[in-house]
PDB file of C-alpha atoms in Angstrom:
ATOM      1  CA  MET A  19     -28.774  14.536 100.814  1.00  0.00           C
ATOM      2  CA  ALA A  20     -28.654  14.259  97.031  1.00  0.00           C
ATOM      3  CA  ASN A  21     -31.934  14.098  95.190  1.00  0.00           C
ATOM      4  CA  HIS A  22     -30.789  13.077  91.721  1.00  0.00           C
ATOM      5  CA  LYS A  23     -30.133   9.525  90.653  1.00  0.00           C
ATOM      6  CA  SER A  24     -26.838  10.524  89.046  1.00  0.00           C
ATOM      7  CA  ALA A  25     -25.688  12.261  92.243  1.00  0.00           C
ATOM      8  CA  LEU A  26     -26.435   9.154  94.304  1.00  0.00           C
ATOM      9  CA  LYS A  27     -24.473   7.030  91.851  1.00  0.00           C
ATOM     10  CA  ARG A  28     -21.576   9.497  91.994  1.00  0.00           C
ATOM     11  CA  ILE A  29     -21.531   9.221  95.806  1.00  0.00           C
ATOM     12  CA  ARG A  30     -21.342   5.426  95.577  1.00  0.00           C
ATOM     13  CA  GLN A  31     -18.577   5.545  92.966  1.00  0.00           C
ATOM     14  CA  ASN A  32     -16.545   8.058  94.949  1.00  0.00           C
ATOM     15  CA  GLU A  33     -16.675   5.872  98.055  1.00  0.00           C
ATOM     16  CA  VAL A  34     -15.549   2.751  96.166  1.00  0.00           C
ATOM     17  CA  ARG A  35     -12.685   4.648  94.532  1.00  0.00           C
ATOM     18  CA  ARG A  36     -11.653   6.272  97.808  1.00  0.00           C
ATOM     19  CA  LEU A  37     -11.365   2.872  99.486  1.00  0.00           C
ATOM     20  CA  ARG A  38      -9.458   1.405  96.536  1.00  0.00           C
ATOM     21  CA  ASN A  39      -7.011   4.330  96.492  1.00  0.00           C
ATOM     22  CA  LYS A  40      -6.567   4.075 100.263  1.00  0.00           C
ATOM     23  CA  TYR A  41      -5.779   0.347 100.000  1.00  0.00           C
ATOM     24  CA  ASN A  42      -3.266   0.857  97.180  1.00  0.00           C
ATOM     25  CA  HIS A  43      -1.572   3.763  98.958  1.00  0.00           C
ATOM     26  CA  LYS A  44      -1.278   1.851 102.236  1.00  0.00           C
ATOM     27  CA  THR A  45       0.088  -1.225 100.442  1.00  0.00           C
ATOM     28  CA  ALA A  46       2.782   0.886  98.805  1.00  0.00           C
ATOM     29  CA  ARG A  47       3.716   2.551 102.102  1.00  0.00           C
ATOM     30  CA  THR A  48       4.100  -0.863 103.732  1.00  0.00           C
ATOM     31  CA  ALA A  49       6.307  -2.036 100.853  1.00  0.00           C
ATOM     32  CA  LEU A  50       8.439   1.110 101.184  1.00  0.00           C
ATOM     33  CA  LYS A  51       8.870   0.553 104.903  1.00  0.00           C
ATOM     34  CA  SER A  52       9.865  -3.086 104.470  1.00  0.00           C
ATOM     35  CA  LEU A  53      12.424  -2.143 101.820  1.00  0.00           C
ATOM     36  CA  ARG A  54      13.885   0.665 103.951  1.00  0.00           C
ATOM     37  CA  THR A  55      14.325  -1.637 106.945  1.00  0.00           C
ATOM     38  CA  GLU A  56      15.829  -4.472 104.900  1.00  0.00           C
ATOM     39  CA  ALA A  57      19.477  -5.095 105.835  1.00  0.00           C
ATOM     40  CA  ASP A  58      20.293  -7.858 103.338  1.00  0.00           C
ATOM     41  CA  LYS A  59      21.336  -6.409  99.987  1.00  0.00           C
ATOM     42  CA  ALA A  60      20.295  -9.456  97.950  1.00  0.00           C
ATOM     43  CA  VAL A  61      16.748  -9.329  99.296  1.00  0.00           C
ATOM     44  CA  ALA A  62      16.588  -5.549  98.853  1.00  0.00           C
ATOM     45  CA  VAL A  63      17.732  -5.782  95.225  1.00  0.00           C
ATOM     46  CA  GLU A  64      15.006  -8.360  94.660  1.00  0.00           C
ATOM     47  CA  GLN A  65      12.312  -6.166  96.285  1.00  0.00           C
ATOM     48  CA  LEU A  66      13.290  -2.905  94.574  1.00  0.00           C
ATOM     49  CA  PRO A  67      11.665  -3.549  91.143  1.00  0.00           C
ATOM     50  CA  ARG A  68       8.362  -4.511  92.794  1.00  0.00           C
ATOM     51  CA  VAL A  69       8.322  -1.347  94.901  1.00  0.00           C
ATOM     52  CA  ILE A  70       9.232   0.819  91.908  1.00  0.00           C
ATOM     53  CA  SER A  71       6.412  -0.780  89.939  1.00  0.00           C
ATOM     54  CA  LEU A  72       3.958  -0.021  92.764  1.00  0.00           C
ATOM     55  CA  LEU A  73       5.065   3.613  92.853  1.00  0.00           C
ATOM     56  CA  ASP A  74       4.724   3.944  89.080  1.00  0.00           C
ATOM     57  CA  LYS A  75       1.203   2.563  89.224  1.00  0.00           C
ATOM     58  CA  LEU A  76       0.228   4.986  92.000  1.00  0.00           C
ATOM     59  CA  ALA A  77       1.637   7.909  90.037  1.00  0.00           C
ATOM     60  CA  LYS A  78      -0.146   6.804  86.878  1.00  0.00           C
ATOM     61  CA  LYS A  79      -3.473   6.708  88.721  1.00  0.00           C
ATOM     62  CA  ASN A  80      -2.763  10.120  90.355  1.00  0.00           C
ATOM     63  CA  ILE A  81      -2.837   8.653  93.854  1.00  0.00           C
ATOM     64  CA  ILE A  82       0.573  10.213  94.432  1.00  0.00           C
ATOM     65  CA  HIS A  83       2.265  12.937  92.394  1.00  0.00           C
ATOM     66  CA  LYS A  84       4.668  11.801  89.671  1.00  0.00           C
ATOM     67  CA  ASN A  85       7.525  13.847  91.154  1.00  0.00           C
ATOM     68  CA  LYS A  86       6.981  12.270  94.577  1.00  0.00           C
ATOM     69  CA  ALA A  87       7.168   8.843  92.954  1.00  0.00           C
ATOM     70  CA  ALA A  88      10.398   9.835  91.187  1.00  0.00           C
ATOM     71  CA  ASN A  89      11.921  11.154  94.430  1.00  0.00           C
ATOM     72  CA  LEU A  90      10.989   7.997  96.336  1.00  0.00           C
ATOM     73  CA  LYS A  91      12.409   5.748  93.612  1.00  0.00           C
ATOM     74  CA  SER A  92      15.662   7.717  93.615  1.00  0.00           C
ATOM     75  CA  LYS A  93      16.045   7.572  97.401  1.00  0.00           C
ATOM     76  CA  LEU A  94      15.253   3.860  97.511  1.00  0.00           C
ATOM     77  CA  THR A  95      17.736   3.071  94.748  1.00  0.00           C
ATOM     78  CA  LYS A  96      20.436   5.025  96.578  1.00  0.00           C
ATOM     79  CA  HIS A  97      19.587   3.175  99.796  1.00  0.00           C
ATOM     80  CA  VAL A  98      19.758  -0.246  98.143  1.00  0.00           C
ATOM     81  CA  ASN A  99      23.065   0.601  96.442  1.00  0.00           C
ATOM     82  CA  SER A 100      24.572   1.753  99.743  1.00  0.00           C
ATOM     83  CA  LEU A 101      23.861  -1.564 101.487  1.00  0.00           C
ATOM     84  CA  ALA A 102      26.954  -3.662 102.107  1.00  0.00           C
TER      85      ALA A 102
END
C-alpha cells in the first residue's frame, strides 16, 4: 500500500479516470452497434454525425487510437452510403 499522500491521491485519480474512460468507451461501442444494425438510411444518416463526434472525442482523449477512430469512421460512412 502507498505511504505517501501524493501516491494515495494518484490512486484515487486513476480510479476515477479509469471509470470515466470505461463509460465513454462503452457508450461509443453501443452507438457503433446501433448504427451498424440500423436498416433505415434516413435514420442512419442522422446518427452518423453523432457517432463520428463520439469517436473523435475518444481519439482526442487517447481512449482509442486516432487511426482506429479514422478506420471506424470510414467503415461506418461506407456502410451508411451502401444502405438502400
